[in-house]
């Protein structure tokens, strides 16, 4: 996260299935207080709508495990906390399915000065492995957007059993539910 400091930029987190693990991973990095503005754990749909500004009609239509919801969460965190970058996680950690989607179905998003991108993930493992894999991949894509390697002081998540992304990133244009392929 040193690159954020070098650039004089900040990050805000909106987390569902990771419930603060992304914020904690960033905070584990020395100097995190210069870049991490805060985070919102939005486990329920109501919190996603009320605190992050996710459109209620989108949640009614798609549920909360959706790329467009991830994009809206990242944009909401970025806007509400006044950060350069907003990141988000939403998905199913398991052990069973939720909203008709199997455990390991995850969407992550990064919102920044050049727009918002989402990445669908399909992860295998138990709850802890799915959550750790989500954090690891989100920090990787944030670093890629910053054009820098991921730096955290903690151990890297065990990626055994991780299937990985189901597709490349999607770019979200003018509207929150307007995915445009990159």
PDB file of C-alpha atoms in Angstrom:
ATOM      1  CA  UNK A   1       0.000   0.000   0.000  1.00  0.00           C
ATOM      2  CA  UNK A   2       3.086   2.155  -0.111  1.00  0.00           C
ATOM      3  CA  UNK A   3       2.079   3.200  -3.634  1.00  0.00           C
ATOM      4  CA  UNK A   4      -1.040   4.914  -2.272  1.00  0.00           C
ATOM      5  CA  UNK A   5       1.158   6.945   0.064  1.00  0.00           C
ATOM      6  CA  UNK A   6       3.566   7.820  -2.740  1.00  0.00           C
ATOM      7  CA  UNK A   7       0.638   9.027  -4.839  1.00  0.00           C
ATOM      8  CA  UNK A   8      -0.973  10.880  -1.934  1.00  0.00           C
ATOM      9  CA  UNK A   9      -4.147   8.843  -2.435  1.00  0.00           C
ATOM     10  CA  UNK A  10      -6.634   7.237  -0.063  1.00  0.00           C
ATOM     11  CA  UNK A  11      -8.891   4.193   0.045  1.00  0.00           C
ATOM     12  CA  UNK A  12     -12.280   3.386   1.593  1.00  0.00           C
ATOM     13  CA  UNK A  13     -13.736  -0.106   1.944  1.00  0.00           C
ATOM     14  CA  UNK A  14     -17.273  -1.475   1.622  1.00  0.00           C
ATOM     15  CA  UNK A  15     -17.385  -5.071   2.751  1.00  0.00           C
ATOM     16  CA  UNK A  16     -20.057  -7.710   2.912  1.00  0.00           C
ATOM     17  CA  UNK A  17     -18.787 -11.298   3.067  1.00  0.00           C
ATOM     18  CA  UNK A  18     -15.327 -10.182   4.251  1.00  0.00           C
ATOM     19  CA  UNK A  19     -16.836  -8.208   7.165  1.00  0.00           C
ATOM     20  CA  UNK A  20     -13.832  -5.910   7.685  1.00  0.00           C
ATOM     21  CA  UNK A  21     -11.008  -8.241   6.642  1.00  0.00           C
ATOM     22  CA  UNK A  22      -9.978  -5.977   3.741  1.00  0.00           C
ATOM     23  CA  UNK A  23      -9.772  -2.966   6.046  1.00  0.00           C
ATOM     24  CA  UNK A  24      -7.850  -5.035   8.578  1.00  0.00           C
ATOM     25  CA  UNK A  25      -5.391  -6.261   5.928  1.00  0.00           C
ATOM     26  CA  UNK A  26      -4.728  -2.697   4.817  1.00  0.00           C
ATOM     27  CA  UNK A  27      -4.412  -1.565   8.445  1.00  0.00           C
ATOM     28  CA  UNK A  28      -1.795  -4.280   9.042  1.00  0.00           C
ATOM     29  CA  UNK A  29       0.506  -2.403   6.665  1.00  0.00           C
ATOM     30  CA  UNK A  30       2.790   0.136   8.364  1.00  0.00           C
ATOM     31  CA  UNK A  31       1.666   3.661   7.482  1.00  0.00           C
ATOM     32  CA  UNK A  32      -1.927   2.599   6.816  1.00  0.00           C
ATOM     33  CA  UNK A  33      -3.256   5.604   8.705  1.00  0.00           C
ATOM     34  CA  UNK A  34      -2.073   7.790   5.831  1.00  0.00           C
ATOM     35  CA  UNK A  35      -4.192   5.957   3.243  1.00  0.00           C
ATOM     36  CA  UNK A  36      -7.075   4.076   4.894  1.00  0.00           C
ATOM     37  CA  UNK A  37      -9.943   6.480   5.557  1.00  0.00           C
ATOM     38  CA  UNK A  38     -12.336   3.850   6.863  1.00  0.00           C
ATOM     39  CA  UNK A  39     -14.748   1.140   5.969  1.00  0.00           C
ATOM     40  CA  UNK A  40     -18.367   0.124   6.104  1.00  0.00           C
ATOM     41  CA  UNK A  41     -19.320  -3.460   6.870  1.00  0.00           C
ATOM     42  CA  UNK A  42     -22.555  -3.820   4.959  1.00  0.00           C
ATOM     43  CA  UNK A  43     -23.603  -7.388   5.606  1.00  0.00           C
ATOM     44  CA  UNK A  44     -27.317  -6.735   5.116  1.00  0.00           C
ATOM     45  CA  UNK A  45     -29.088  -5.433   2.031  1.00  0.00           C
ATOM     46  CA  UNK A  46     -30.550  -2.594   4.083  1.00  0.00           C
ATOM     47  CA  UNK A  47     -27.099  -1.327   5.074  1.00  0.00           C
ATOM     48  CA  UNK A  48     -25.916  -1.556   1.474  1.00  0.00           C
ATOM     49  CA  UNK A  49     -28.864   0.621   0.438  1.00  0.00           C
ATOM     50  CA  UNK A  50     -28.921   3.053   3.373  1.00  0.00           C
ATOM     51  CA  UNK A  51     -25.222   3.636   4.008  1.00  0.00           C
ATOM     52  CA  UNK A  52     -23.651   2.953   0.617  1.00  0.00           C
ATOM     53  CA  UNK A  53     -26.387   4.162  -1.709  1.00  0.00           C
ATOM     54  CA  UNK A  54     -26.915   0.893  -3.560  1.00  0.00           C
ATOM     55  CA  UNK A  55     -30.165   1.385  -5.500  1.00  0.00           C
ATOM     56  CA  UNK A  56     -32.979  -0.542  -3.785  1.00  0.00           C
ATOM     57  CA  UNK A  57     -34.459  -1.519  -7.158  1.00  0.00           C
ATOM     58  CA  UNK A  58     -31.133  -3.112  -8.111  1.00  0.00           C
ATOM     59  CA  UNK A  59     -31.115  -5.174  -4.904  1.00  0.00           C
ATOM     60  CA  UNK A  60     -34.754  -6.160  -5.516  1.00  0.00           C
ATOM     61  CA  UNK A  61     -33.943  -7.213  -9.082  1.00  0.00           C
ATOM     62  CA  UNK A  62     -30.516  -8.845  -8.706  1.00  0.00           C
ATOM     63  CA  UNK A  63     -30.061  -9.561  -5.011  1.00  0.00           C
ATOM     64  CA  UNK A  64     -26.866  -8.551  -3.255  1.00  0.00           C
ATOM     65  CA  UNK A  65     -24.470 -11.015  -4.902  1.00  0.00           C
ATOM     66  CA  UNK A  66     -24.076  -9.163  -8.178  1.00  0.00           C
ATOM     67  CA  UNK A  67     -21.358  -7.229 -10.020  1.00  0.00           C
ATOM     68  CA  UNK A  68     -23.534  -4.120 -10.230  1.00  0.00           C
ATOM     69  CA  UNK A  69     -24.065  -4.199  -6.475  1.00  0.00           C
ATOM     70  CA  UNK A  70     -20.300  -4.543  -5.942  1.00  0.00           C
ATOM     71  CA  UNK A  71     -19.755  -1.529  -8.210  1.00  0.00           C
ATOM     72  CA  UNK A  72     -22.351   0.552  -6.366  1.00  0.00           C
ATOM     73  CA  UNK A  73     -20.817  -0.422  -3.009  1.00  0.00           C
ATOM     74  CA  UNK A  74     -17.310   0.623  -4.097  1.00  0.00           C
ATOM     75  CA  UNK A  75     -18.635   3.889  -5.515  1.00  0.00           C
ATOM     76  CA  UNK A  76     -20.648   4.488  -2.334  1.00  0.00           C
ATOM     77  CA  UNK A  77     -17.644   3.939  -0.077  1.00  0.00           C
ATOM     78  CA  UNK A  78     -15.485   6.187  -2.226  1.00  0.00           C
ATOM     79  CA  UNK A  79     -18.064   8.962  -2.312  1.00  0.00           C
ATOM     80  CA  UNK A  80     -19.273   8.814   1.268  1.00  0.00           C
ATOM     81  CA  UNK A  81     -15.791   8.703   2.773  1.00  0.00           C
ATOM     82  CA  UNK A  82     -14.213  11.069   0.241  1.00  0.00           C
ATOM     83  CA  UNK A  83     -11.497   8.626  -0.842  1.00  0.00           C
ATOM     84  CA  UNK A  84      -9.518   8.450  -4.049  1.00  0.00           C
ATOM     85  CA  UNK A  85     -10.349   4.754  -4.297  1.00  0.00           C
ATOM     86  CA  UNK A  86     -13.306   2.691  -3.112  1.00  0.00           C
ATOM     87  CA  UNK A  87     -13.143  -1.092  -2.906  1.00  0.00           C
ATOM     88  CA  UNK A  88     -15.883  -3.603  -2.209  1.00  0.00           C
ATOM     89  CA  UNK A  89     -16.677  -7.260  -1.650  1.00  0.00           C
ATOM     90  CA  UNK A  90     -19.998  -9.067  -1.892  1.00  0.00           C
ATOM     91  CA  UNK A  91     -20.693 -12.752  -2.233  1.00  0.00           C
ATOM     92  CA  UNK A  92     -21.414 -16.078  -0.617  1.00  0.00           C
ATOM     93  CA  UNK A  93     -18.854 -17.400   1.870  1.00  0.00           C
ATOM     94  CA  UNK A  94     -20.846 -20.531   2.631  1.00  0.00           C
ATOM     95  CA  UNK A  95     -21.040 -23.167   3.768  1.00  0.00           C
ATOM     96  CA  UNK A  96     -24.225 -23.342   1.696  1.00  0.00           C
ATOM     97  CA  UNK A  97     -25.767 -21.280  -1.069  1.00  0.00           C
ATOM     98  CA  UNK A  98     -27.412 -17.870  -0.631  1.00  0.00           C
ATOM     99  CA  UNK A  99     -29.730 -16.057  -3.006  1.00  0.00           C
ATOM    100  CA  UNK A 100     -29.625 -19.139  -5.223  1.00  0.00           C
ATOM    101  CA  UNK A 101     -25.864 -18.808  -5.714  1.00  0.00           C
ATOM    102  CA  UNK A 102     -23.348 -21.393  -4.530  1.00  0.00           C
ATOM    103  CA  UNK A 103     -20.736 -20.740  -1.870  1.00  0.00           C
ATOM    104  CA  UNK A 104     -17.657 -19.198  -3.435  1.00  0.00           C
ATOM    105  CA  UNK A 105     -19.602 -16.874  -5.750  1.00  0.00           C
ATOM    106  CA  UNK A 106     -18.006 -13.475  -5.157  1.00  0.00           C
ATOM    107  CA  UNK A 107     -17.898 -10.071  -6.809  1.00  0.00           C
ATOM    108  CA  UNK A 108     -15.244  -7.487  -6.028  1.00  0.00           C
ATOM    109  CA  UNK A 109     -15.012  -3.928  -7.296  1.00  0.00           C
ATOM    110  CA  UNK A 110     -12.589  -1.016  -7.391  1.00  0.00           C
ATOM    111  CA  UNK A 111     -13.869   2.514  -8.003  1.00  0.00           C
ATOM    112  CA  UNK A 112     -11.330   5.208  -8.737  1.00  0.00           C
ATOM    113  CA  UNK A 113     -10.578   8.345 -10.690  1.00  0.00           C
ATOM    114  CA  UNK A 114     -10.795   6.506 -14.023  1.00  0.00           C
ATOM    115  CA  UNK A 115     -14.032   4.649 -13.300  1.00  0.00           C
ATOM    116  CA  UNK A 116     -15.248   1.454 -11.692  1.00  0.00           C
ATOM    117  CA  UNK A 117     -14.329  -2.128 -12.532  1.00  0.00           C
ATOM    118  CA  UNK A 118     -15.687  -5.381 -11.160  1.00  0.00           C
ATOM    119  CA  UNK A 119     -14.257  -8.877 -11.093  1.00  0.00           C
ATOM    120  CA  UNK A 120     -16.345 -12.034 -10.636  1.00  0.00           C
ATOM    121  CA  UNK A 121     -14.631 -14.730  -8.598  1.00  0.00           C
ATOM    122  CA  UNK A 122     -15.469 -18.386  -8.147  1.00  0.00           C
ATOM    123  CA  UNK A 123     -13.605 -19.626  -5.095  1.00  0.00           C
ATOM    124  CA  UNK A 124     -13.482 -23.064  -3.503  1.00  0.00           C
ATOM    125  CA  UNK A 125     -12.871 -23.941   0.109  1.00  0.00           C
ATOM    126  CA  UNK A 126     -14.436 -23.340   3.468  1.00  0.00           C
ATOM    127  CA  UNK A 127     -15.698 -19.950   4.704  1.00  0.00           C
ATOM    128  CA  UNK A 128     -12.276 -18.836   5.906  1.00  0.00           C
ATOM    129  CA  UNK A 129     -10.597 -19.788   2.621  1.00  0.00           C
ATOM    130  CA  UNK A 130     -13.235 -18.043   0.520  1.00  0.00           C
ATOM    131  CA  UNK A 131     -13.014 -14.884   2.614  1.00  0.00           C
ATOM    132  CA  UNK A 132      -9.182 -14.908   2.604  1.00  0.00           C
ATOM    133  CA  UNK A 133      -9.078 -15.514  -1.149  1.00  0.00           C
ATOM    134  CA  UNK A 134     -11.456 -12.599  -1.676  1.00  0.00           C
ATOM    135  CA  UNK A 135      -9.271 -10.243   0.361  1.00  0.00           C
ATOM    136  CA  UNK A 136      -6.129 -11.376  -1.424  1.00  0.00           C
ATOM    137  CA  UNK A 137      -7.596 -10.932  -4.901  1.00  0.00           C
ATOM    138  CA  UNK A 138      -9.098  -7.522  -4.085  1.00  0.00           C
ATOM    139  CA  UNK A 139      -5.766  -6.215  -2.813  1.00  0.00           C
ATOM    140  CA  UNK A 140      -4.087  -7.598  -5.938  1.00  0.00           C
ATOM    141  CA  UNK A 141      -6.478  -5.805  -8.295  1.00  0.00           C
ATOM    142  CA  UNK A 142      -6.214  -2.569  -6.312  1.00  0.00           C
ATOM    143  CA  UNK A 143      -2.429  -2.795  -6.617  1.00  0.00           C
ATOM    144  CA  UNK A 144      -2.764  -3.500 -10.337  1.00  0.00           C
ATOM    145  CA  UNK A 145      -4.915  -0.393 -10.706  1.00  0.00           C
ATOM    146  CA  UNK A 146      -2.170   1.532  -8.890  1.00  0.00           C
ATOM    147  CA  UNK A 147       0.461  -0.237 -11.027  1.00  0.00           C
ATOM    148  CA  UNK A 148       2.272  -1.550  -7.979  1.00  0.00           C
ATOM    149  CA  UNK A 149       2.801  -4.935  -6.301  1.00  0.00           C
ATOM    150  CA  UNK A 150       0.682  -5.852  -3.299  1.00  0.00           C
ATOM    151  CA  UNK A 151       2.409  -5.141   0.010  1.00  0.00           C
ATOM    152  CA  UNK A 152       0.991  -6.336   3.311  1.00  0.00           C
ATOM    153  CA  UNK A 153       2.787  -7.379   6.438  1.00  0.00           C
ATOM    154  CA  UNK A 154       0.587 -10.427   7.045  1.00  0.00           C
ATOM    155  CA  UNK A 155       0.933 -13.877   5.529  1.00  0.00           C
ATOM    156  CA  UNK A 156      -0.587 -14.436   2.086  1.00  0.00           C
ATOM    157  CA  UNK A 157      -3.768 -16.462   1.916  1.00  0.00           C
ATOM    158  CA  UNK A 158      -3.519 -20.099   0.926  1.00  0.00           C
ATOM    159  CA  UNK A 159      -4.935 -20.166  -2.608  1.00  0.00           C
ATOM    160  CA  UNK A 160      -5.152 -23.944  -2.868  1.00  0.00           C
ATOM    161  CA  UNK A 161      -8.628 -24.818  -4.025  1.00  0.00           C
ATOM    162  CA  UNK A 162      -9.139 -21.432  -5.625  1.00  0.00           C
ATOM    163  CA  UNK A 163     -10.622 -21.704  -9.073  1.00  0.00           C
ATOM    164  CA  UNK A 164     -10.102 -18.003  -9.658  1.00  0.00           C
ATOM    165  CA  UNK A 165     -11.913 -15.433 -11.705  1.00  0.00           C
ATOM    166  CA  UNK A 166     -14.727 -16.583 -13.925  1.00  0.00           C
ATOM    167  CA  UNK A 167     -14.104 -13.790 -16.425  1.00  0.00           C
ATOM    168  CA  UNK A 168     -12.067 -10.650 -16.860  1.00  0.00           C
ATOM    169  CA  UNK A 169     -12.979  -7.373 -15.263  1.00  0.00           C
ATOM    170  CA  UNK A 170     -16.067  -5.479 -16.294  1.00  0.00           C
ATOM    171  CA  UNK A 171     -15.980  -1.717 -16.552  1.00  0.00           C
ATOM    172  CA  UNK A 172     -18.974   0.165 -15.313  1.00  0.00           C
ATOM    173  CA  UNK A 173     -19.792   3.310 -17.201  1.00  0.00           C
ATOM    174  CA  UNK A 174     -22.133   6.212 -16.565  1.00  0.00           C
ATOM    175  CA  UNK A 175     -24.858   4.214 -14.816  1.00  0.00           C
ATOM    176  CA  UNK A 176     -24.239   1.869 -11.941  1.00  0.00           C
ATOM    177  CA  UNK A 177     -25.918  -0.997 -13.754  1.00  0.00           C
ATOM    178  CA  UNK A 178     -24.353  -0.324 -17.142  1.00  0.00           C
ATOM    179  CA  UNK A 179     -21.525  -2.891 -17.500  1.00  0.00           C
ATOM    180  CA  UNK A 180     -19.257  -2.345 -20.468  1.00  0.00           C
ATOM    181  CA  UNK A 181     -16.729  -5.020 -21.395  1.00  0.00           C
ATOM    182  CA  UNK A 182     -13.067  -4.028 -21.428  1.00  0.00           C
TER     183      UNK A 182
END
